[in-house]
Short mmCIF file of C-alpha atoms (C1' of nucleotides) in Angstrom, two decimals:
data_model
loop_
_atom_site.label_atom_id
_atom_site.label_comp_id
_atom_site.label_asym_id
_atom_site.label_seq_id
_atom_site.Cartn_x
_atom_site.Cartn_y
_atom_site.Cartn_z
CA UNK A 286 -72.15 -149.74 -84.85
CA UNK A 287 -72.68 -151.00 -81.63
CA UNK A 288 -70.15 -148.78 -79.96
CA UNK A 289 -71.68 -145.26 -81.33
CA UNK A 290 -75.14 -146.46 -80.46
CA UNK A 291 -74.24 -147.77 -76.93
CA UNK A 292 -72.10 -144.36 -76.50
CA UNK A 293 -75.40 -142.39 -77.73
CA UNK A 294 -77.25 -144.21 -74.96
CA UNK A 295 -75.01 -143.45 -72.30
CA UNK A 296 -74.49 -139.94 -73.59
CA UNK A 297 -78.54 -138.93 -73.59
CA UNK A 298 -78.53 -140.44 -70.08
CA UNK A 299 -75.56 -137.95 -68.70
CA UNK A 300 -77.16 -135.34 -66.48
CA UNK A 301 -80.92 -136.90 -66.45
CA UNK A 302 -79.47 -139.30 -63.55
CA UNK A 303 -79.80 -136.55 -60.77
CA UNK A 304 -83.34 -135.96 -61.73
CA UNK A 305 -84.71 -139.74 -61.98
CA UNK A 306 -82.56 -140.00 -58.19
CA UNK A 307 -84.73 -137.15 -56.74
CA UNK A 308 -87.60 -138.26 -58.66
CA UNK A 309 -88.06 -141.79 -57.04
CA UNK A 310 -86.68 -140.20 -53.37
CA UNK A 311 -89.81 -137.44 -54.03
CA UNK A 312 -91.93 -140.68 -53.35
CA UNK A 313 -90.10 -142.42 -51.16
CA UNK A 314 -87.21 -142.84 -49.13
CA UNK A 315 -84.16 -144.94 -50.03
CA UNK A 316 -81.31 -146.63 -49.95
CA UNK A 317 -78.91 -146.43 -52.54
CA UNK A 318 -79.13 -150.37 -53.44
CA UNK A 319 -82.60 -150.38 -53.67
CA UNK A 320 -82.38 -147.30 -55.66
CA UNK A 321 -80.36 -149.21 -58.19
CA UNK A 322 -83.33 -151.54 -58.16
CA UNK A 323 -85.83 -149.43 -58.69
CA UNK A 324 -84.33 -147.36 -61.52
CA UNK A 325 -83.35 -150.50 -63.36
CA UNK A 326 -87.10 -151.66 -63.15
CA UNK A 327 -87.77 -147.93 -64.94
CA UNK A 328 -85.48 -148.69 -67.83
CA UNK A 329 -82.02 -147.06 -65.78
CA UNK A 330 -79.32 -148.63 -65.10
CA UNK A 331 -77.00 -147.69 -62.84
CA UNK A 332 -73.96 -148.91 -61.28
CA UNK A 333 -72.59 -148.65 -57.70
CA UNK A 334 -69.48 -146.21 -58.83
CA UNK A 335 -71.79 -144.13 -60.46
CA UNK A 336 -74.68 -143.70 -57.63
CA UNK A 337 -72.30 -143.57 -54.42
CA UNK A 338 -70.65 -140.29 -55.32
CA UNK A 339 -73.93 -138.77 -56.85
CA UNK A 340 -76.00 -139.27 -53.78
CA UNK A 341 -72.99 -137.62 -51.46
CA UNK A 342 -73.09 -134.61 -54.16
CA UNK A 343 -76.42 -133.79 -53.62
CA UNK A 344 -76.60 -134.53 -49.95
CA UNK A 345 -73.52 -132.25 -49.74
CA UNK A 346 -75.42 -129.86 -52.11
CA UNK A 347 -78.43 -130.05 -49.11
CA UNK A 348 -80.80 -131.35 -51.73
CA UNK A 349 -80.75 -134.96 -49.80
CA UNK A 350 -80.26 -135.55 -46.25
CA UNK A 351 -80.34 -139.70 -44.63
CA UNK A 352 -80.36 -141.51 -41.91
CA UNK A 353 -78.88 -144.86 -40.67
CA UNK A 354 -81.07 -147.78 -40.50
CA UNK A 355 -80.49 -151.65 -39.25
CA UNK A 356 -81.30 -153.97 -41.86
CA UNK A 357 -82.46 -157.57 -40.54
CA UNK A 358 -80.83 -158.82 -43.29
CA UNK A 359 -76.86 -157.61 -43.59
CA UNK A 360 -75.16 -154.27 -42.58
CA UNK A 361 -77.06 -151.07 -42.03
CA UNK A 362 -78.30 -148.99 -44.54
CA UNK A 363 -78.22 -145.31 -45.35
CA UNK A 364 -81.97 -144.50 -46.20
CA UNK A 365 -81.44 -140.51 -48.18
CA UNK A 366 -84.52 -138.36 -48.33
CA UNK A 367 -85.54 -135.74 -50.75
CA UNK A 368 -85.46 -132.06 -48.50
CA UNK A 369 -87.23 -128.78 -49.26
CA UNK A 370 -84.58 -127.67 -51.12
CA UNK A 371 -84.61 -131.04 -53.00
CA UNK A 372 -88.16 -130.41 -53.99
CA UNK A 373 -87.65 -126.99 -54.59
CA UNK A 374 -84.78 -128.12 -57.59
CA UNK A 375 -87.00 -131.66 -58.53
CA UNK A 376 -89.59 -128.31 -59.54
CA UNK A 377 -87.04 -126.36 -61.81
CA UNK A 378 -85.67 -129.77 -63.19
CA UNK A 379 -89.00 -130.52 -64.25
CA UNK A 380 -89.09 -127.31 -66.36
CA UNK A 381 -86.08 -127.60 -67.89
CA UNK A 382 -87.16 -131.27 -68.96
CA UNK A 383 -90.22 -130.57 -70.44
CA UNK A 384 -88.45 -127.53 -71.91
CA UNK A 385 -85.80 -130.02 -73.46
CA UNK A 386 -88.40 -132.44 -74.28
CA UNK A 387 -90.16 -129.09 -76.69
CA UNK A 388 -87.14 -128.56 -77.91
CA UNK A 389 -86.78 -131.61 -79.14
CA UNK A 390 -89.76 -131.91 -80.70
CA UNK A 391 -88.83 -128.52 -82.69
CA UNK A 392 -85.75 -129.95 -84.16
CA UNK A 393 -87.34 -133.35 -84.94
CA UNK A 394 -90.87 -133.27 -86.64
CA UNK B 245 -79.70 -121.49 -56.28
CA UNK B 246 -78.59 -120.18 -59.36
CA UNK B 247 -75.22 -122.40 -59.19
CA UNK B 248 -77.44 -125.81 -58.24
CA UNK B 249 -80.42 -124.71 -61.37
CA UNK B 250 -77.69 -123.77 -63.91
CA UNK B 251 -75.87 -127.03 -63.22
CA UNK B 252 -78.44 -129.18 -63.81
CA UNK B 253 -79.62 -127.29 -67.26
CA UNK B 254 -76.55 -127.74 -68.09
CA UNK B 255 -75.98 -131.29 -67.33
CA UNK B 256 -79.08 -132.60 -68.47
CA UNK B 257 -78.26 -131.29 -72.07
CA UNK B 258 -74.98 -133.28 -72.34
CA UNK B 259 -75.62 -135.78 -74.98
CA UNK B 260 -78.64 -134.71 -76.20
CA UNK B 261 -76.81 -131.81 -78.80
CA UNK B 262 -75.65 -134.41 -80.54
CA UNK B 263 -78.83 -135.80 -81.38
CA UNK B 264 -80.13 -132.15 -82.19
CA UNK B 265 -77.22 -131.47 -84.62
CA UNK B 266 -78.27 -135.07 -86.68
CA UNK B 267 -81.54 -133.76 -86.65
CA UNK B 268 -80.79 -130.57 -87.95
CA UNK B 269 -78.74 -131.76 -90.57
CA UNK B 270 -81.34 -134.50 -91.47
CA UNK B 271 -83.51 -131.46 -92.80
CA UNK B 272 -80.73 -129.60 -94.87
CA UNK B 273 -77.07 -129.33 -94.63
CA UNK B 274 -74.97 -126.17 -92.75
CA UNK B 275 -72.08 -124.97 -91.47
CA UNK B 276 -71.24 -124.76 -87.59
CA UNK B 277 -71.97 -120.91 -87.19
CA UNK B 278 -75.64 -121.39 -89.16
CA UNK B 279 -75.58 -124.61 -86.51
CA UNK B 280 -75.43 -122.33 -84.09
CA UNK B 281 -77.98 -119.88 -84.55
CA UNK B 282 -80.59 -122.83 -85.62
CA UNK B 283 -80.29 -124.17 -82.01
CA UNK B 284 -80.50 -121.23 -80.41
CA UNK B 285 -83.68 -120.36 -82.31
CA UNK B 286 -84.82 -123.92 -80.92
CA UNK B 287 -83.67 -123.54 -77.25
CA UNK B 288 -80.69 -124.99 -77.33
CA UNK B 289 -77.50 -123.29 -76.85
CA UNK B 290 -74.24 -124.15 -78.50
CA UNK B 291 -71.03 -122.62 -77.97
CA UNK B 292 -68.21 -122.60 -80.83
CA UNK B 293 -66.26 -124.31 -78.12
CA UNK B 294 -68.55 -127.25 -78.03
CA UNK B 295 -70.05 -127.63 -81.75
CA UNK B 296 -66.41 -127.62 -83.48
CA UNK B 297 -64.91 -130.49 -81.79
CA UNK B 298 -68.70 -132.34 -81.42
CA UNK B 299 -68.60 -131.61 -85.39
CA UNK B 300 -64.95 -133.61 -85.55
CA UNK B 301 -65.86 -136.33 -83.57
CA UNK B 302 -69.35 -137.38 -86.07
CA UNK B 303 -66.64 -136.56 -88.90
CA UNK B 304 -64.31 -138.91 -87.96
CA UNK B 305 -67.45 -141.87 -86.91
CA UNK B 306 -68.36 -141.59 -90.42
CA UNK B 307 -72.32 -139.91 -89.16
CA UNK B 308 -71.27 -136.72 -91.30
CA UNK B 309 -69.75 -135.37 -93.73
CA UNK B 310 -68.58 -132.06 -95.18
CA UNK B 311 -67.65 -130.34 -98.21
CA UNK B 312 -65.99 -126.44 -98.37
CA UNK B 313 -67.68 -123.67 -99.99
CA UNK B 314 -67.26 -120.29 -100.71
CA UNK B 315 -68.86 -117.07 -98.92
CA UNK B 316 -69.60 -113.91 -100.38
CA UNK B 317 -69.36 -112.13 -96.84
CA UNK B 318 -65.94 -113.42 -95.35
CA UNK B 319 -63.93 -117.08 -95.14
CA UNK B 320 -64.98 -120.25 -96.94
CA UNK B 321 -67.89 -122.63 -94.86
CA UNK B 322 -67.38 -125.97 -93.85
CA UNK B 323 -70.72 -127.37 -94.71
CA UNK B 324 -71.50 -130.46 -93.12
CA UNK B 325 -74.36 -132.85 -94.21
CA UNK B 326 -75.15 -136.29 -92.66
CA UNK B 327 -74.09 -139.52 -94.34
CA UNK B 328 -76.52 -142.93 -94.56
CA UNK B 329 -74.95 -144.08 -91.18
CA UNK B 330 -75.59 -140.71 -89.89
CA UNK B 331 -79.27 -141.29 -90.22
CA UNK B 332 -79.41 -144.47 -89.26
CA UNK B 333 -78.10 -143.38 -85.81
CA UNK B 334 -80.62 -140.79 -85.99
CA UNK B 335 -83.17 -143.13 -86.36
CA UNK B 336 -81.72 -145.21 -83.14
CA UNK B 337 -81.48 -142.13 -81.34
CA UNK B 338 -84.77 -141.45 -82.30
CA UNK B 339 -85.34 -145.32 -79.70
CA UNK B 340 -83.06 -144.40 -77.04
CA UNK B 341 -84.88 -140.84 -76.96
CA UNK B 342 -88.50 -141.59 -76.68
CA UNK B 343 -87.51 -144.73 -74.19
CA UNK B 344 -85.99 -142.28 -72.22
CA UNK B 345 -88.74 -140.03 -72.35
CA UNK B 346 -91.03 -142.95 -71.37
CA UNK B 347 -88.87 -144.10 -68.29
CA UNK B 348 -89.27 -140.26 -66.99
CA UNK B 349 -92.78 -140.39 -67.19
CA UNK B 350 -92.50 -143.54 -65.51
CA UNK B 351 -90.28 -141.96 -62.66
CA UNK B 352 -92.19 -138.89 -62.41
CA UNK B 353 -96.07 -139.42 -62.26
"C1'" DT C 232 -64.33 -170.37 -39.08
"C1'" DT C 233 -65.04 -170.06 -43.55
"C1'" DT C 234 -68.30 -168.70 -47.08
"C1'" DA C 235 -72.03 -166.05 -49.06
"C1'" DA C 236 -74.81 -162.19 -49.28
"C1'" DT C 237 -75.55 -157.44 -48.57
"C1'" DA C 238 -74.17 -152.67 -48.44
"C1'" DC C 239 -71.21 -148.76 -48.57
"C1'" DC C 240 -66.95 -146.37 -50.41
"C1'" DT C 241 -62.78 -145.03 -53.28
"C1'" DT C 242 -59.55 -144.70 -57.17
"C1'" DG C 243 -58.36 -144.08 -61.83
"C1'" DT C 244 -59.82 -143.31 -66.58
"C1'" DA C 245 -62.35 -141.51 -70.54
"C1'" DT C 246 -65.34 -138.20 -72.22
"C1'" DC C 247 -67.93 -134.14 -72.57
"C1'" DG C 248 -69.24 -129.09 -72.48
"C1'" DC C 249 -67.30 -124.78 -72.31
"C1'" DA C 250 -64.48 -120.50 -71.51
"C1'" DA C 251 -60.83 -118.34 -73.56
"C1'" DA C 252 -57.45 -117.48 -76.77
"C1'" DG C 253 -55.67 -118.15 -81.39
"C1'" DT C 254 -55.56 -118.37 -86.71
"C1'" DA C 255 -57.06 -116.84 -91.03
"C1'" DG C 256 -59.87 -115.09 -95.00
"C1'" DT C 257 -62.66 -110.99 -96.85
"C1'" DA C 258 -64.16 -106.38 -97.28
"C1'" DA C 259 -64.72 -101.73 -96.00
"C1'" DA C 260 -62.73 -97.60 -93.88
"C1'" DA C 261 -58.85 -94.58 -93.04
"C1'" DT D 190 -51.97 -99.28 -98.75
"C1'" DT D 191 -52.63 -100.13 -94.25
"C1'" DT D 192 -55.81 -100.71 -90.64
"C1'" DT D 193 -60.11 -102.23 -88.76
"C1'" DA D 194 -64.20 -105.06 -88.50
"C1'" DC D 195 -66.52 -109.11 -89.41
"C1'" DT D 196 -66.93 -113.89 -90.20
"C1'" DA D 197 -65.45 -118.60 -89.62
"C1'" DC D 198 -62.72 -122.38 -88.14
"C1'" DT D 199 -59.47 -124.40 -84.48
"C1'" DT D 200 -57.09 -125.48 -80.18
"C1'" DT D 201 -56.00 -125.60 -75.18
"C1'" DG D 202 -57.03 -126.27 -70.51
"C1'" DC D 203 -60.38 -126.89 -66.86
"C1'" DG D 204 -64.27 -128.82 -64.24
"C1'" DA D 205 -67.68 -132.26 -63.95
"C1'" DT D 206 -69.63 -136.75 -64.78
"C1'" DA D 207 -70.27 -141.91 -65.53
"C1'" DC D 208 -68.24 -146.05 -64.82
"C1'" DA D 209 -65.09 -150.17 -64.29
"C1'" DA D 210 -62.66 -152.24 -60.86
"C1'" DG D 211 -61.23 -153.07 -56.48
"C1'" DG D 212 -61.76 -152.43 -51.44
"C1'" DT D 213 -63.97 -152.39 -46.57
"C1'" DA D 214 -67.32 -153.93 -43.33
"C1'" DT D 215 -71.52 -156.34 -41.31
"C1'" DT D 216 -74.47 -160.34 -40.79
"C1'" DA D 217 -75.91 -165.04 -41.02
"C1'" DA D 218 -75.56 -169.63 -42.57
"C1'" DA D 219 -72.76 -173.74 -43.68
#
DNA sequence: TTTAATACCTTGTATCGCAAAGTAGTAAAA
DNA sequence: TTTTACTACTTTGCGATACAAGGTATTAAA
Protein backbone atom coordinates (compact mmCIF):
# COMPACT_ATOMS: atom_id res chain seq x y z
CA UNK A 1 0.00 0.00 0.00
CA UNK A 2 2.66 2.15 0.76
CA UNK A 3 4.34 1.84 -2.59
CA UNK A 4 1.09 2.90 -4.80
CA UNK A 5 0.43 5.74 -2.42
CA UNK A 6 4.09 7.01 -2.28
CA UNK A 7 4.14 6.47 -6.29
CA UNK A 8 0.71 8.58 -6.40
CA UNK A 9 2.57 11.29 -4.50
CA UNK A 10 5.43 11.49 -6.62
CA UNK A 11 3.31 11.09 -9.71
CA UNK A 12 0.80 14.32 -8.88
CA UNK A 13 4.06 16.18 -8.17
CA UNK A 14 5.64 15.43 -11.91
CA UNK A 15 5.42 18.62 -13.94
CA UNK A 16 4.13 21.06 -10.95
CA UNK A 17 8.03 21.27 -9.97
CA UNK A 18 8.85 23.90 -12.77
CA UNK A 19 6.05 26.05 -11.60
CA UNK A 20 6.67 26.04 -7.63
CA UNK A 21 10.75 26.80 -9.00
CA UNK A 22 9.56 29.96 -10.86
CA UNK A 23 7.07 30.62 -8.30
CA UNK A 24 9.48 31.18 -5.27
CA UNK A 25 12.32 32.84 -7.93
CA UNK A 26 9.08 35.37 -8.92
CA UNK A 27 9.80 36.63 -5.27
CA UNK A 28 13.10 36.27 -4.91
CA UNK A 29 16.30 35.32 -6.13
CA UNK A 30 18.06 32.01 -5.41
CA UNK A 31 20.28 29.56 -5.14
CA UNK A 32 19.50 26.20 -5.88
CA UNK A 33 20.30 24.89 -2.13
CA UNK A 34 18.32 27.31 -0.60
CA UNK A 35 15.70 26.60 -3.07
CA UNK A 36 15.61 23.06 -1.78
CA UNK A 37 15.03 24.75 1.55
CA UNK A 38 12.48 26.74 0.85
CA UNK A 39 10.29 24.31 -1.12
CA UNK A 40 10.68 21.71 1.58
CA UNK A 41 9.36 24.36 4.17
CA UNK A 42 6.15 24.57 1.48
CA UNK A 43 5.48 20.88 1.69
CA UNK A 44 8.16 19.98 -1.60
CA UNK A 45 10.71 18.06 -1.49
CA UNK A 46 13.24 17.98 -3.71
CA UNK A 47 16.48 16.44 -4.22
CA UNK A 48 19.79 17.75 -5.67
CA UNK A 49 19.57 15.29 -8.96
CA UNK A 50 16.30 16.44 -9.53
CA UNK A 51 16.75 20.47 -9.19
CA UNK A 52 20.36 20.77 -10.89
CA UNK A 53 19.21 19.72 -14.34
CA UNK A 54 15.74 21.53 -14.01
CA UNK A 55 17.18 24.89 -13.24
CA UNK A 56 19.83 24.50 -16.41
CA UNK A 57 16.52 23.55 -18.54
CA UNK A 58 14.87 26.55 -17.94
CA UNK A 59 17.84 28.83 -17.87
CA UNK A 60 18.68 27.21 -21.25
CA UNK A 61 14.94 27.66 -22.12
CA UNK A 62 15.71 31.74 -21.22
CA UNK A 63 13.03 31.54 -18.58
CA UNK A 64 15.98 31.90 -15.75
CA UNK A 65 19.14 33.65 -16.08
CA UNK A 66 21.99 33.79 -12.66
CA UNK A 67 24.76 35.11 -11.54
CA UNK A 68 27.81 34.03 -9.43
CA UNK A 69 27.99 35.10 -5.93
CA UNK A 70 30.79 34.58 -2.99
CA UNK A 71 29.34 33.00 -0.11
CA UNK A 72 31.19 33.88 3.34
CA UNK A 73 30.47 30.65 4.25
CA UNK A 74 31.81 27.79 1.54
CA UNK A 75 32.11 27.93 -2.34
CA UNK A 76 30.24 30.42 -4.46
CA UNK A 77 26.87 30.22 -5.32
CA UNK A 78 24.82 30.49 -8.46
CA UNK A 79 21.90 32.91 -7.43
CA UNK A 80 19.08 32.18 -10.83
CA UNK A 81 16.50 34.85 -11.39
CA UNK A 82 13.08 34.67 -12.85
CA UNK A 83 13.34 36.87 -16.54
CA UNK A 84 10.52 38.46 -18.55
CA UNK A 85 10.05 35.57 -20.34
CA UNK A 86 9.97 33.63 -16.99
CA UNK A 87 7.13 35.77 -15.86
CA UNK A 88 5.57 35.80 -19.00
CA UNK A 89 5.25 31.52 -18.68
CA UNK A 90 4.82 31.77 -14.43
CA UNK A 91 1.36 33.80 -16.10
CA UNK A 92 0.19 30.92 -18.51
CA UNK A 93 1.23 28.26 -15.83
CA UNK A 94 -0.99 29.88 -13.55
CA UNK A 95 -3.92 29.35 -15.97
CA UNK A 96 -3.39 26.09 -16.72
CA UNK A 97 -3.28 25.37 -12.83
CA UNK A 98 -6.27 26.86 -11.87
CA UNK A 99 -7.68 25.31 -15.06
CA UNK A 100 -6.47 21.80 -13.69
CA UNK A 101 -7.46 22.66 -10.30
CA UNK A 102 -11.54 23.21 -12.08
CA UNK A 103 -11.11 20.31 -13.61
CA UNK A 104 -10.61 18.58 -10.85
CA UNK A 105 -13.22 19.73 -9.03
CA UNK A 106 -15.60 18.55 -12.07
CA UNK A 107 -14.53 15.02 -11.85
CA UNK A 108 -14.57 14.93 -8.01
CA UNK A 109 -17.72 16.48 -6.27
CA UNK B 1 6.19 30.09 -26.97
CA UNK B 2 3.92 27.63 -28.04
CA UNK B 3 6.70 24.73 -27.55
CA UNK B 4 7.64 26.20 -23.74
CA UNK B 5 3.29 26.68 -22.88
CA UNK B 6 2.41 23.26 -24.43
CA UNK B 7 5.19 21.61 -22.44
CA UNK B 8 4.29 22.65 -19.33
CA UNK B 9 0.30 21.77 -19.87
CA UNK B 10 1.46 18.87 -20.63
CA UNK B 11 3.76 18.12 -17.88
CA UNK B 12 1.82 19.40 -15.18
CA UNK B 13 -1.00 16.81 -16.04
CA UNK B 14 1.30 13.76 -15.63
CA UNK B 15 0.00 12.00 -12.67
CA UNK B 16 -2.92 13.70 -12.11
CA UNK B 17 -5.10 11.37 -14.99
CA UNK B 18 -4.76 8.82 -12.86
CA UNK B 19 -6.48 10.31 -10.12
CA UNK B 20 -9.24 11.60 -12.65
CA UNK B 21 -9.84 8.07 -14.06
CA UNK B 22 -10.48 6.71 -10.05
CA UNK B 23 -12.68 9.45 -9.82
CA UNK B 24 -14.56 8.80 -12.73
CA UNK B 25 -14.99 5.36 -12.08
CA UNK B 26 -15.91 6.09 -8.38
CA UNK B 27 -19.26 7.55 -9.91
CA UNK B 28 -20.14 4.61 -12.36
CA UNK B 29 -18.16 2.11 -14.21
CA UNK B 30 -16.93 2.46 -18.25
CA UNK B 31 -14.95 1.40 -20.78
CA UNK B 32 -11.68 3.29 -22.02
CA UNK B 33 -13.30 4.95 -25.19
CA UNK B 34 -16.50 6.32 -22.85
CA UNK B 35 -13.18 7.22 -20.50
CA UNK B 36 -12.19 9.16 -23.02
CA UNK B 37 -14.86 11.31 -24.02
CA UNK B 38 -15.83 11.90 -20.10
CA UNK B 39 -12.41 13.65 -19.69
CA UNK B 40 -12.51 15.49 -22.49
CA UNK B 41 -15.94 16.84 -21.56
CA UNK B 42 -14.04 17.75 -18.17
CA UNK B 43 -10.84 19.31 -19.66
CA UNK B 44 -8.76 16.72 -19.63
CA UNK B 45 -7.43 15.05 -22.59
CA UNK B 46 -6.63 11.39 -22.93
CA UNK B 47 -5.19 9.71 -25.75
CA UNK B 48 -5.88 5.81 -26.45
CA UNK B 49 -2.14 5.69 -26.26
CA UNK B 50 -2.07 6.77 -22.69
CA UNK B 51 -5.50 5.45 -21.04
CA UNK B 52 -4.92 1.66 -22.29
CA UNK B 53 -1.70 0.97 -20.70
CA UNK B 54 -2.65 3.58 -17.51
CA UNK B 55 -5.88 1.17 -17.47
CA UNK B 56 -3.30 -2.10 -17.23
CA UNK B 57 -1.19 -0.79 -14.79
CA UNK B 58 -4.45 -0.02 -11.92
CA UNK B 59 -5.51 -3.64 -13.29
CA UNK B 60 -2.64 -5.30 -12.38
CA UNK B 61 -2.28 -2.99 -8.60
CA UNK B 62 -5.52 -4.47 -7.83
CA UNK B 63 -7.30 -0.36 -7.85
CA UNK B 64 -9.66 -1.76 -10.74
CA UNK B 65 -11.24 -4.11 -12.14
CA UNK B 66 -13.07 -5.14 -15.32
CA UNK B 67 -15.56 -7.36 -16.70
CA UNK B 68 -16.40 -7.80 -20.83
CA UNK B 69 -19.61 -6.94 -22.26
CA UNK B 70 -21.30 -6.93 -25.31
CA UNK B 71 -22.08 -3.89 -27.80
CA UNK B 72 -24.84 -3.54 -30.03
CA UNK B 73 -22.77 -1.08 -32.35
CA UNK B 74 -19.34 -2.96 -32.93
CA UNK B 75 -16.67 -5.15 -30.58
CA UNK B 76 -17.29 -6.23 -27.00
CA UNK B 77 -16.27 -3.31 -24.02
CA UNK B 78 -13.90 -3.81 -21.47
CA UNK B 79 -15.72 -2.20 -18.65
CA UNK B 80 -13.67 -1.32 -15.86
CA UNK B 81 -15.01 -0.43 -12.32
CA UNK B 82 -12.87 0.35 -9.22
CA UNK B 83 -12.28 -2.23 -6.51
CA UNK B 84 -12.33 -1.36 -2.41
CA UNK B 85 -8.51 -0.63 -2.67
CA UNK B 86 -9.23 1.42 -5.62
CA UNK B 87 -11.15 3.80 -3.48
CA UNK B 88 -9.21 3.79 -0.77
CA UNK B 89 -6.38 5.25 -2.92
CA UNK B 90 -8.87 7.59 -4.10
CA UNK B 91 -9.52 8.71 -0.87
CA UNK B 92 -5.51 9.20 -0.24
CA UNK B 93 -5.27 10.87 -3.39
CA UNK B 94 -7.98 12.84 -2.41
CA UNK B 95 -4.75 14.03 0.79
CA UNK B 96 -1.93 14.24 -1.48
CA UNK B 97 -4.26 16.44 -3.87
CA UNK B 98 -5.62 19.13 -1.71
CA UNK B 99 -1.96 19.26 0.20
CA UNK B 100 -0.68 19.94 -2.98
CA UNK B 101 -3.12 22.40 -3.78
CA UNK B 102 -2.39 24.05 -0.39
CA UNK B 103 1.52 24.13 -0.85
CA UNK B 104 0.75 26.13 -4.31
CA UNK B 105 -1.18 28.58 -2.66
CA UNK B 106 1.50 28.71 -0.29
CA UNK B 107 4.17 29.23 -3.16
CA UNK B 108 2.12 31.50 -5.10
CA UNK B 109 0.43 34.35 -3.01
C1' DT C 1 46.87 18.46 6.67
C1' DT C 2 43.02 16.23 7.51
C1' DT C 3 38.11 16.72 8.33
C1' DA C 4 33.61 18.83 7.94
C1' DA C 5 30.44 21.63 5.74
C1' DT C 6 28.68 23.71 1.72
C1' DA C 7 27.56 23.86 -3.11
C1' DC C 8 27.42 22.47 -7.82
C1' DC C 9 27.28 18.70 -11.43
C1' DT C 10 26.74 14.10 -13.87
C1' DT C 11 25.36 9.33 -14.84
C1' DG C 12 22.22 5.64 -15.06
C1' DT C 13 17.57 3.90 -14.25
C1' DA C 14 12.55 3.67 -14.06
C1' DT C 15 8.39 5.58 -15.41
C1' DC C 16 5.14 8.20 -17.84
C1' DG C 17 2.50 10.38 -21.77
C1' DC C 18 1.88 10.03 -26.44
C1' DA C 19 2.22 9.42 -31.59
C1' DA C 20 1.70 5.91 -34.69
C1' DA C 21 0.70 1.58 -36.32
C1' DG C 22 -1.59 -2.82 -35.65
C1' DT C 23 -5.45 -6.31 -34.53
C1' DA C 24 -10.11 -7.58 -34.47
C1' DG C 25 -15.26 -7.62 -34.11
C1' DT C 26 -19.75 -5.79 -36.21
C1' DA C 27 -22.72 -3.89 -39.57
C1' DA C 28 -23.93 -1.61 -43.69
C1' DA C 29 -22.96 -0.80 -48.59
C1' DA C 30 -21.54 -2.45 -53.07
C1' DT D 1 -20.37 -12.23 -50.81
C1' DT D 2 -16.97 -9.09 -50.59
C1' DT D 3 -15.67 -4.58 -49.37
C1' DT D 4 -15.88 -0.56 -46.52
C1' DA D 5 -16.66 1.98 -42.32
C1' DC D 6 -16.92 2.21 -37.57
C1' DT D 7 -15.80 0.92 -33.03
C1' DA D 8 -12.69 -0.87 -29.59
C1' DC D 9 -8.63 -2.83 -27.67
C1' DT D 10 -3.37 -3.37 -27.93
C1' DT D 11 1.54 -2.66 -28.77
C1' DT D 12 5.92 -0.33 -30.02
C1' DG D 13 9.18 3.23 -29.84
C1' DC D 14 10.43 7.87 -28.52
C1' DG D 15 11.17 11.97 -25.61
C1' DA D 16 11.01 13.89 -21.17
C1' DT D 17 11.19 13.79 -16.20
C1' DA D 18 12.37 12.61 -11.22
C1' DC D 19 15.63 10.61 -8.55
C1' DA D 20 19.33 7.68 -6.34
C1' DA D 21 24.01 7.58 -6.16
C1' DG D 22 28.39 9.10 -6.83
C1' DG D 23 31.65 12.83 -8.08
C1' DT D 24 34.15 17.55 -8.06
C1' DA D 25 35.48 21.73 -5.84
C1' DT D 26 35.79 25.57 -2.29
C1' DT D 27 36.27 27.17 2.43
C1' DA D 28 37.25 27.01 7.25
C1' DA D 29 38.11 24.74 11.45
C1' DA D 30 40.39 21.02 14.09
Amino acid sequence: MEVITDNSRSQMRKGVLEYCILSVLDRKESYASSLIEELKAANMIVVEGTIYPLLIRLKNQGVLSYRWEESTQGPPRKYYCITDKGRMMLLQMDKEWNEMVKTIETLRK
